[in-house]
Coordinates of C-alpha atoms in Angstrom, one line a residue:
X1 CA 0.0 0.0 0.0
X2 CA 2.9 2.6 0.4
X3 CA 3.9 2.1 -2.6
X4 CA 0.5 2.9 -4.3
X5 CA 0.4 5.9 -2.1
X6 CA 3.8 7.8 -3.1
X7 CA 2.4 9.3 -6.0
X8 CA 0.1 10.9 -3.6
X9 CA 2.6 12.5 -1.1
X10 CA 4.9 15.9 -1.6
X11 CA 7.6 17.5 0.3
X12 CA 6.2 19.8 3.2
X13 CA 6.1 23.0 2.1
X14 CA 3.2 25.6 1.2
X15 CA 3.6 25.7 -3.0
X16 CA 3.1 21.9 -2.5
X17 CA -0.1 22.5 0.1
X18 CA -1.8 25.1 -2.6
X19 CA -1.4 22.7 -5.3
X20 CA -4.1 20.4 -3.5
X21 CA -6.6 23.6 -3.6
X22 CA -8.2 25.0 -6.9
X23 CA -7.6 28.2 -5.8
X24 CA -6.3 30.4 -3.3
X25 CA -9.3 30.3 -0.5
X26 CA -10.0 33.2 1.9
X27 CA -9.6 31.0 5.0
X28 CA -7.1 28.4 5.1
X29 CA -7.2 25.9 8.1
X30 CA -4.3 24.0 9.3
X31 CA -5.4 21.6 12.6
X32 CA -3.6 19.6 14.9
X33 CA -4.0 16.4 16.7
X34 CA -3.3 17.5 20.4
X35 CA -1.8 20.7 21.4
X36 CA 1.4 21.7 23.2
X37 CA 3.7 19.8 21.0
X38 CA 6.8 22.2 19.9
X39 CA 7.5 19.8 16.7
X40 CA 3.7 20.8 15.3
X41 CA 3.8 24.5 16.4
X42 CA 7.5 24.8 14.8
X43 CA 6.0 23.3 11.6
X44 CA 2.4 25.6 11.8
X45 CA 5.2 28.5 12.0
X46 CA 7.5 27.1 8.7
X47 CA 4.2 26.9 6.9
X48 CA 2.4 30.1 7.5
X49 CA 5.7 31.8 6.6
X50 CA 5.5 30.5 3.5
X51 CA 1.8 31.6 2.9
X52 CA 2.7 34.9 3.7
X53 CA 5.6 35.7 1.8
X54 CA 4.6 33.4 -1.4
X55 CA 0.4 33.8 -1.3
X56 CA -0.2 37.0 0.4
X57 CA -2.4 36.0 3.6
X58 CA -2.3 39.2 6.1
X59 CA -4.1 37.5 9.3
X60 CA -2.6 34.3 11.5
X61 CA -5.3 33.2 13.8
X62 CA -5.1 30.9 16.3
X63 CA -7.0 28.9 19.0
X64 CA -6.5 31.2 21.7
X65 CA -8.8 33.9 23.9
X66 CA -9.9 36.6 21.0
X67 CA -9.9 39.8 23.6
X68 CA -6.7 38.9 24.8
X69 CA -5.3 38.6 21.2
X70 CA -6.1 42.3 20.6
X71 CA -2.8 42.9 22.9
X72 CA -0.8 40.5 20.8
X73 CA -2.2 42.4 17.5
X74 CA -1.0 45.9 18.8
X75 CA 2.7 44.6 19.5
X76 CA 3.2 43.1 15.9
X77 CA 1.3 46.2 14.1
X78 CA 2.3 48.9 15.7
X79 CA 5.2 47.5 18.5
X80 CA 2.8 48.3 21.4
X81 CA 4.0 46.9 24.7
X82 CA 6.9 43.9 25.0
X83 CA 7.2 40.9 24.0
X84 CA 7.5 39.6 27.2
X85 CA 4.0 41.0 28.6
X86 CA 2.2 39.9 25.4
X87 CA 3.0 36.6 25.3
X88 CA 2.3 36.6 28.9
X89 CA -0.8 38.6 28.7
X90 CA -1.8 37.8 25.2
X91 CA -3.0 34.5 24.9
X92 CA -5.1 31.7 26.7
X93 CA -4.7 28.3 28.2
X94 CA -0.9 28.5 28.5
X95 CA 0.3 28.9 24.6
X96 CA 2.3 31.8 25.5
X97 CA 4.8 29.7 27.2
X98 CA 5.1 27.7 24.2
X99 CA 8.2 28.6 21.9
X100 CA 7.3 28.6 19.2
X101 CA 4.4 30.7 19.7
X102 CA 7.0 33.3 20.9
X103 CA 8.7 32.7 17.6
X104 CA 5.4 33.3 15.7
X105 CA 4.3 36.6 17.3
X106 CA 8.3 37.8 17.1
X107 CA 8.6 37.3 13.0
X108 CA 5.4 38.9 13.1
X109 CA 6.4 41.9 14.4
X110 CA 10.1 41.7 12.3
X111 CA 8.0 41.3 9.4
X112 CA 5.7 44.6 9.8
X113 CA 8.9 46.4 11.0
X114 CA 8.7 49.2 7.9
X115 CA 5.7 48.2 6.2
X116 CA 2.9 50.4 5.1
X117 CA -0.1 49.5 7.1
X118 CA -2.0 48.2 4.2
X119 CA 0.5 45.4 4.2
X120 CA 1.4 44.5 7.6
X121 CA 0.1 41.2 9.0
X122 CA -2.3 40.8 12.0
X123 CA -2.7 38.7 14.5
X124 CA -6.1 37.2 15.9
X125 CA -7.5 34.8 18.8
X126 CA -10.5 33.6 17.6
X127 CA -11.9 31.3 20.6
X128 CA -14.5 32.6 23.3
X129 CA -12.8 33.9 26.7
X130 CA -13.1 30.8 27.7
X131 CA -10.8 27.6 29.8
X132 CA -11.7 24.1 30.7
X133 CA -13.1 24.2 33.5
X134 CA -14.5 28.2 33.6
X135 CA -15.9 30.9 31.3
X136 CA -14.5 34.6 31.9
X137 CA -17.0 37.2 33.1
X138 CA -18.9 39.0 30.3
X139 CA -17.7 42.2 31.8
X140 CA -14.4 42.9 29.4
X141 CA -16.4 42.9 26.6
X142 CA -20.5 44.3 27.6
X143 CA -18.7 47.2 29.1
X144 CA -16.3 48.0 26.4
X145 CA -19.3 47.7 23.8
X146 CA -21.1 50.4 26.1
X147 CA -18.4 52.3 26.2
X148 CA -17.9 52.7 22.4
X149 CA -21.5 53.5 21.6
X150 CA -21.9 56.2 25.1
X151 CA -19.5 57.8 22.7
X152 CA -20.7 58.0 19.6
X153 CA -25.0 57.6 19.7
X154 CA -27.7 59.2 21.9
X155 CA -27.8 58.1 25.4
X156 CA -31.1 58.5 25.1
X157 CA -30.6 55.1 22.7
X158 CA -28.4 52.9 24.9
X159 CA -30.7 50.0 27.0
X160 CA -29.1 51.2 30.7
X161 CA -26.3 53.3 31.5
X162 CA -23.0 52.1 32.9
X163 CA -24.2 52.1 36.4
X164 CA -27.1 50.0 35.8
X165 CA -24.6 47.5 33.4
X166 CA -22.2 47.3 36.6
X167 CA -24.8 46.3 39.1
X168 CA -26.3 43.8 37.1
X169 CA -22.6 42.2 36.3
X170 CA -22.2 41.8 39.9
X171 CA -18.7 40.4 41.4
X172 CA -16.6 38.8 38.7
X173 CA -15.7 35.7 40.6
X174 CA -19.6 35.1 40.6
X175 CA -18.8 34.4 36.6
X176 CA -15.4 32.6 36.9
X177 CA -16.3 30.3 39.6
X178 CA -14.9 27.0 38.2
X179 CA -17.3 24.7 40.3
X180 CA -19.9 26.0 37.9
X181 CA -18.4 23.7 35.1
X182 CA -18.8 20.6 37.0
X183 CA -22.1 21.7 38.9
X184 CA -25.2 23.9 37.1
X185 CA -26.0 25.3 40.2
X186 CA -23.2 26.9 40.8
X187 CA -23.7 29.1 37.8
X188 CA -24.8 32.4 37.8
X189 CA -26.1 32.1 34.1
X190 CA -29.7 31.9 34.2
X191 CA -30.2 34.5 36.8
X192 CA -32.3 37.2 36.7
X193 CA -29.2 39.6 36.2
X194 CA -27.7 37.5 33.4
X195 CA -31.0 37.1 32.0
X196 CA -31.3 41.1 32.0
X197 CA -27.8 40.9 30.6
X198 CA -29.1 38.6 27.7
X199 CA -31.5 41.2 26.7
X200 CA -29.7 44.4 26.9
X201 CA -26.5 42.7 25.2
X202 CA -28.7 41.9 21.9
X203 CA -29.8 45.7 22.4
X204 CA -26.6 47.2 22.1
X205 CA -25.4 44.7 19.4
X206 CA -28.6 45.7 17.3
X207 CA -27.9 49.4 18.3
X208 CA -24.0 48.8 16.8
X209 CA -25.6 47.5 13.2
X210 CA -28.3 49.9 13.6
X211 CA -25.7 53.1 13.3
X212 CA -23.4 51.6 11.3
X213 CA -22.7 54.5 8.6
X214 CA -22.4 56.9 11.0
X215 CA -20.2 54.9 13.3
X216 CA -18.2 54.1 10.6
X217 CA -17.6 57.6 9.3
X218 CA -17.2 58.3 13.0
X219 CA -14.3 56.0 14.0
X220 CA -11.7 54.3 12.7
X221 CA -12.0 50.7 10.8
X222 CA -10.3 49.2 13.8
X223 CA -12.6 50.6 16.3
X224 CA -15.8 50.0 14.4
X225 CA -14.2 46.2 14.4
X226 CA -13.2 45.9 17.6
X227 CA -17.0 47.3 18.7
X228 CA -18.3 44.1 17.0
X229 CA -15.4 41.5 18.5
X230 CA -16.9 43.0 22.2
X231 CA -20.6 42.5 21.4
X232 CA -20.1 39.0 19.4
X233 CA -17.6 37.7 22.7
X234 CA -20.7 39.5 25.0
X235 CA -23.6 37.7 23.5
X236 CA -21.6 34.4 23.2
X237 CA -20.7 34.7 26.8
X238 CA -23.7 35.3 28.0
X239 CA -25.0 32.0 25.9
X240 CA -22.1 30.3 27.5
X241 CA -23.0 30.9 30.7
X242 CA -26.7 30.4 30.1
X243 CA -25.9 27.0 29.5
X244 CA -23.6 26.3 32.2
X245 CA -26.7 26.8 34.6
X246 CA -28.6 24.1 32.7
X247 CA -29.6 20.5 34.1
X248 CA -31.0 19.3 30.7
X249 CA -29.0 16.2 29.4
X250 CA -28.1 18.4 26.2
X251 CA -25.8 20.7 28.7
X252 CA -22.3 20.1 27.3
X253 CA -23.6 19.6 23.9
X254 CA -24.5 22.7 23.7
X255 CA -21.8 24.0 25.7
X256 CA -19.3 23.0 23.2
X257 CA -21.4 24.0 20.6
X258 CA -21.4 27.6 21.4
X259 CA -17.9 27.8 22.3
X260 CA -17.5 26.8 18.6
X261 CA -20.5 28.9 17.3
X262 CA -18.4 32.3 19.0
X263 CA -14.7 30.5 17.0
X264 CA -16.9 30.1 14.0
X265 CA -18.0 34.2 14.3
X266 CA -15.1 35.0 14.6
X267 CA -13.6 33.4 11.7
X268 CA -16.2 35.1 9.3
X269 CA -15.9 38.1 10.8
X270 CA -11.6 38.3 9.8
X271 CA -12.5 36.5 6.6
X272 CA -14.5 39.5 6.0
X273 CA -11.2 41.8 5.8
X274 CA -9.0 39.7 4.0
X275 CA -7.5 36.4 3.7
X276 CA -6.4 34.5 6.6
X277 CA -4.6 31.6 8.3
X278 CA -6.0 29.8 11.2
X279 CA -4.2 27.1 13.7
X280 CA -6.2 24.7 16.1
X281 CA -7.4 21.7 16.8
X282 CA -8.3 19.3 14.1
X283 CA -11.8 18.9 15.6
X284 CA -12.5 22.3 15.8
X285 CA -11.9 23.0 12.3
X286 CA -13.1 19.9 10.0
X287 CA -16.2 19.9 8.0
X288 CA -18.3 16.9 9.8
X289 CA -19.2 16.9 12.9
X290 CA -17.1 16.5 15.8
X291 CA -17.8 14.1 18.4
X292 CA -15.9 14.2 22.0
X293 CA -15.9 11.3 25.5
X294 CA -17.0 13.5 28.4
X295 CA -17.5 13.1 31.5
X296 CA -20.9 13.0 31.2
X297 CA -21.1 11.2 28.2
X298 CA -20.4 11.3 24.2
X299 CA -20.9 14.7 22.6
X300 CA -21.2 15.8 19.2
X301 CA -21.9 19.0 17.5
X302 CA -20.8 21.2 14.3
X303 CA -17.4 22.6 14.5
X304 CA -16.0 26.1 13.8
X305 CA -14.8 25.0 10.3
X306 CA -18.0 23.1 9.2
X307 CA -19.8 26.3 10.2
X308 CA -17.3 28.7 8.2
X309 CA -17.4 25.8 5.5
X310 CA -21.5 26.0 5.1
X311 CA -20.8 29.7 4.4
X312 CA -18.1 30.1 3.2
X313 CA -18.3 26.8 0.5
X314 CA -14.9 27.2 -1.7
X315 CA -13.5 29.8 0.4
X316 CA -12.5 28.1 3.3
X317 CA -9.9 25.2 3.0
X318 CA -8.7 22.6 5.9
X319 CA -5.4 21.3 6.0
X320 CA -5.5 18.5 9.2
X321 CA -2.4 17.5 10.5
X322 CA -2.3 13.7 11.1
X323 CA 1.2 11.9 13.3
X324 CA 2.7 8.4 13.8
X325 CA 4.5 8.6 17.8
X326 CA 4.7 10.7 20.7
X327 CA 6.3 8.2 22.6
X328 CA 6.7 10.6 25.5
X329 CA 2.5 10.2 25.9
X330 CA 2.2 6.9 25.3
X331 CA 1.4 7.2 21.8
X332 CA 3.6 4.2 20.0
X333 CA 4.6 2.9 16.7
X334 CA 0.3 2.9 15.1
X335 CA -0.9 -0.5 13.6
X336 CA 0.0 -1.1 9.8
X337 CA -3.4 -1.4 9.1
X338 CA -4.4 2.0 10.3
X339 CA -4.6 5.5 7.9
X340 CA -1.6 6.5 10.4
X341 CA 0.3 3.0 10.0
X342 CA 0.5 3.1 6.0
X343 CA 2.0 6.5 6.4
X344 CA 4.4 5.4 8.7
X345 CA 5.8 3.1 6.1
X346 CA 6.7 5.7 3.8
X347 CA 10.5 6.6 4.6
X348 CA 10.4 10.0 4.8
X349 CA 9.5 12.2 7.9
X350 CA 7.0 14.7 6.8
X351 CA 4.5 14.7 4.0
X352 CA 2.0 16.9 2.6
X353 CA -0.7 14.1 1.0
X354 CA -3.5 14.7 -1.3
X355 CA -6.1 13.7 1.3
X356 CA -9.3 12.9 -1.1
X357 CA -7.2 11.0 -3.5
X358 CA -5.7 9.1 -0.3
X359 CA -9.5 8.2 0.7
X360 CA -10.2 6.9 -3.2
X361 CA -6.7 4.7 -2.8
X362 CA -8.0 3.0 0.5
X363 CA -11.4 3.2 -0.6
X364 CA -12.0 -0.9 -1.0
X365 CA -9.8 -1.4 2.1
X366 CA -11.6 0.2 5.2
X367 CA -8.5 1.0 7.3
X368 CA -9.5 1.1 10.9
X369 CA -9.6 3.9 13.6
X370 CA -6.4 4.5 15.5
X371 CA -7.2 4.1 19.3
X372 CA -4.9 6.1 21.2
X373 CA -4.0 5.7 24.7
X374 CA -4.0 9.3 25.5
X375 CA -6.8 11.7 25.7
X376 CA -4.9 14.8 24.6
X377 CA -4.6 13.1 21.3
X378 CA -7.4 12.7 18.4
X379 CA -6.2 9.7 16.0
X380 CA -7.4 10.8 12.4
X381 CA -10.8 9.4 11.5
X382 CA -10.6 7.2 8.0
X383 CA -13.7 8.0 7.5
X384 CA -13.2 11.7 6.8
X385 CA -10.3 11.6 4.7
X386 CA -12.6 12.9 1.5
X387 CA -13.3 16.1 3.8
X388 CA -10.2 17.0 3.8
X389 CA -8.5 19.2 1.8
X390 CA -4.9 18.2 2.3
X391 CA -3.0 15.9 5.1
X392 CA 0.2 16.7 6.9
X393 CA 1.9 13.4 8.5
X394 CA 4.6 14.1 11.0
X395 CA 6.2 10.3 11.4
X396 CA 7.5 10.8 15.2
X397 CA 7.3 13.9 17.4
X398 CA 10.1 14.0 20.0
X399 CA 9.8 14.9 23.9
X400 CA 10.0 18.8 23.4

């Protein structure tokens, strides 16, 4: 079988990606795995270099907090801040400890160095405010939004002034309480106040559309922008929390839903200035539907990507990222029989595969699912190899 696959399989680099695509798309996906693993970020970073300087993508967006990304964006446009305190206060669940993430956001900011601003690359975090085991407070972003529209409409037109906004918000720690995760009543989200919240959240959203010639004309690009990344993160929130109160069996199906409904918003939303790169998981960004063991059962629910793929059709692209061993997790040599195995055979280290001819070459042969002994990683799934736009295999991925 590895020899009727080498035909198939082309040396890792990004001319050899865009020849799988029929065209440039506006959103290109590359996924991962599991996370935290220096080898994949290193080779995200080789990549996305590439598409920059070759194909002209202006945007890198990755799985991390999207209000704490806006830090991250000012450094590498405009050299706001340090490095140090960006990658400390710039991104989510730990990736700014990870090298090559300081890497990234460092060529980022060499690159811009003496470029027009019409050319310089950005820098997005497109997930919700959100970590395992907690959602942040809405207050960041329903306060912000308030504040950019006390400045620029009627007061007369906002739903409650800042006093009211603050007193229905309450203590943050209500919000970030982590035993809210594991326990719905320990959520504050279907309170009265968030339930007030709800309402007057949607009101100043539909006041932002409402107005937006004037607060275009009024306000810079950016701001008008930013406006809409605080009231999308708001509303999401506030859906977030919403469900974290509920006792319904469909509670973290929905939970994960949303998180990936506010990553799919925000995808669209930086699709809408221009064309961009996005890193994350594999199962946030493929086009069926993801499924996930929790520990209160099997969930599934539409990703991010097969959100942005339904409106996006053509436009969006995903690249997953499929690997052989992390012997460091437990993760050994895979079964010959597997979609991982018959990769493995091939003698080189890195590949960039034609993914839906791969799922035509095994079509008679049903490979099996790769179990894995460790939950932080996601074996490929066989079965969704024609969804795929192109395949990465990394053969072996040593103890960083």
């Amino acid at each position: 079988m590895a020899t009727d696959i080498g035909d198939i399989t082309h040396t890792v680099e990004a001319a050899a990606l865009m020849r799988l695509l029929p065209a440039r798309p506006r959103l290109l996906a590359l996924g991962e795995p599991t996370h935290g693993e220096e080898t994949l970020l290193d080779l995200r970073n080789e990549v996305f270099r590439q598409l920059v300087e070759q194909e002209g993508y202006r945007t890198i967006a990755i799985e991390s907090d999207c209000l704490m990304g806006l830090a991250v964006n000012a450094y590498v446009t405009s050299g706001t801040g340090t490095l140090d305190e960006v990658m400390e206060h710039g991104f989510s669940h730990g990736w700014g400890a990870h090298a090559a993430n300081r890497d990234l956001v460092r060529w980022m900011r060499d690159y811009n160095d003496g470029r027009p601003a019409s050319d310089r690359l950005h820098f997005a975090g497109f997930d919700g405010p959100l970590e395992i085991t907690a959602a942040a407070s809405p207050r960041r972003a329903l306060t912000a939004l308030h504040d950019y529209l006390s400045a620029h409409v009627d007061a007369a037109l906002l739903p409650c002034t800042a006093h009211t906004l603050d007193r229905l918000l309450g203590a943050d720690d209500r919000w970030t309480n982590p035993a809210g995760m594991m326990d719905p009543a320990q959520s504050v989200g279907q309170s009265a106040e968030a339930g007030e919240l709800r309402l007057i959240a949607g009101d100043l959203v539909a006041l932002l559309d409402e107005h937006t010639p004037h607060l275009m004309a009024a306000a810079s690009p950016d701001e008008w922008d930013r406006a809409r990344l605080y009231g999308r993160t708001a509303t999401g929130l506030l859906r977030y929390h919403h469900w974290m109160a509920d006792t319904s069996p469909a509670r973290m199906t929905r939970l994960v839903s949303a998180r990936d409904q506010m990553m799919a918003h925000n995808l669209l939303a930086l699709a809408e200035r221009g064309p961009v790169l996005v890193h994350a998981h594999n199962s946030h960004l493929q086009r069926p539907k993801s499924t996930m063991q929790m520990w209160e059962g099997p969930v599934e629910w539409w990703s991010a990507g097969a959100l942005v793929s339904a409106r996006l059709r053509e436009d969006y692209a995903f690249v997953a990222t499929a690997l052989g061993t992390i012997r460091h997790h437990g993760v050994g040599t895979p079964p010959p029989d597997t979609v991982e195995g018959l990769l493995y055979a091939l003698p080189e280290d890195r590949y960039v595969i034609d993914a839906p001819r791969l799922a035509i070459a095994l079509r008679d042969t049903a490979p099996p699912h790769r179990t894995s002994p460790w939950f932080g990683y996601a074996p490929l799934d066989p079965a969704h190899l024609a969804d795929i736009d192109g395949l990465m295999f990394v053969k072996d991925i040593p103890q960083s």
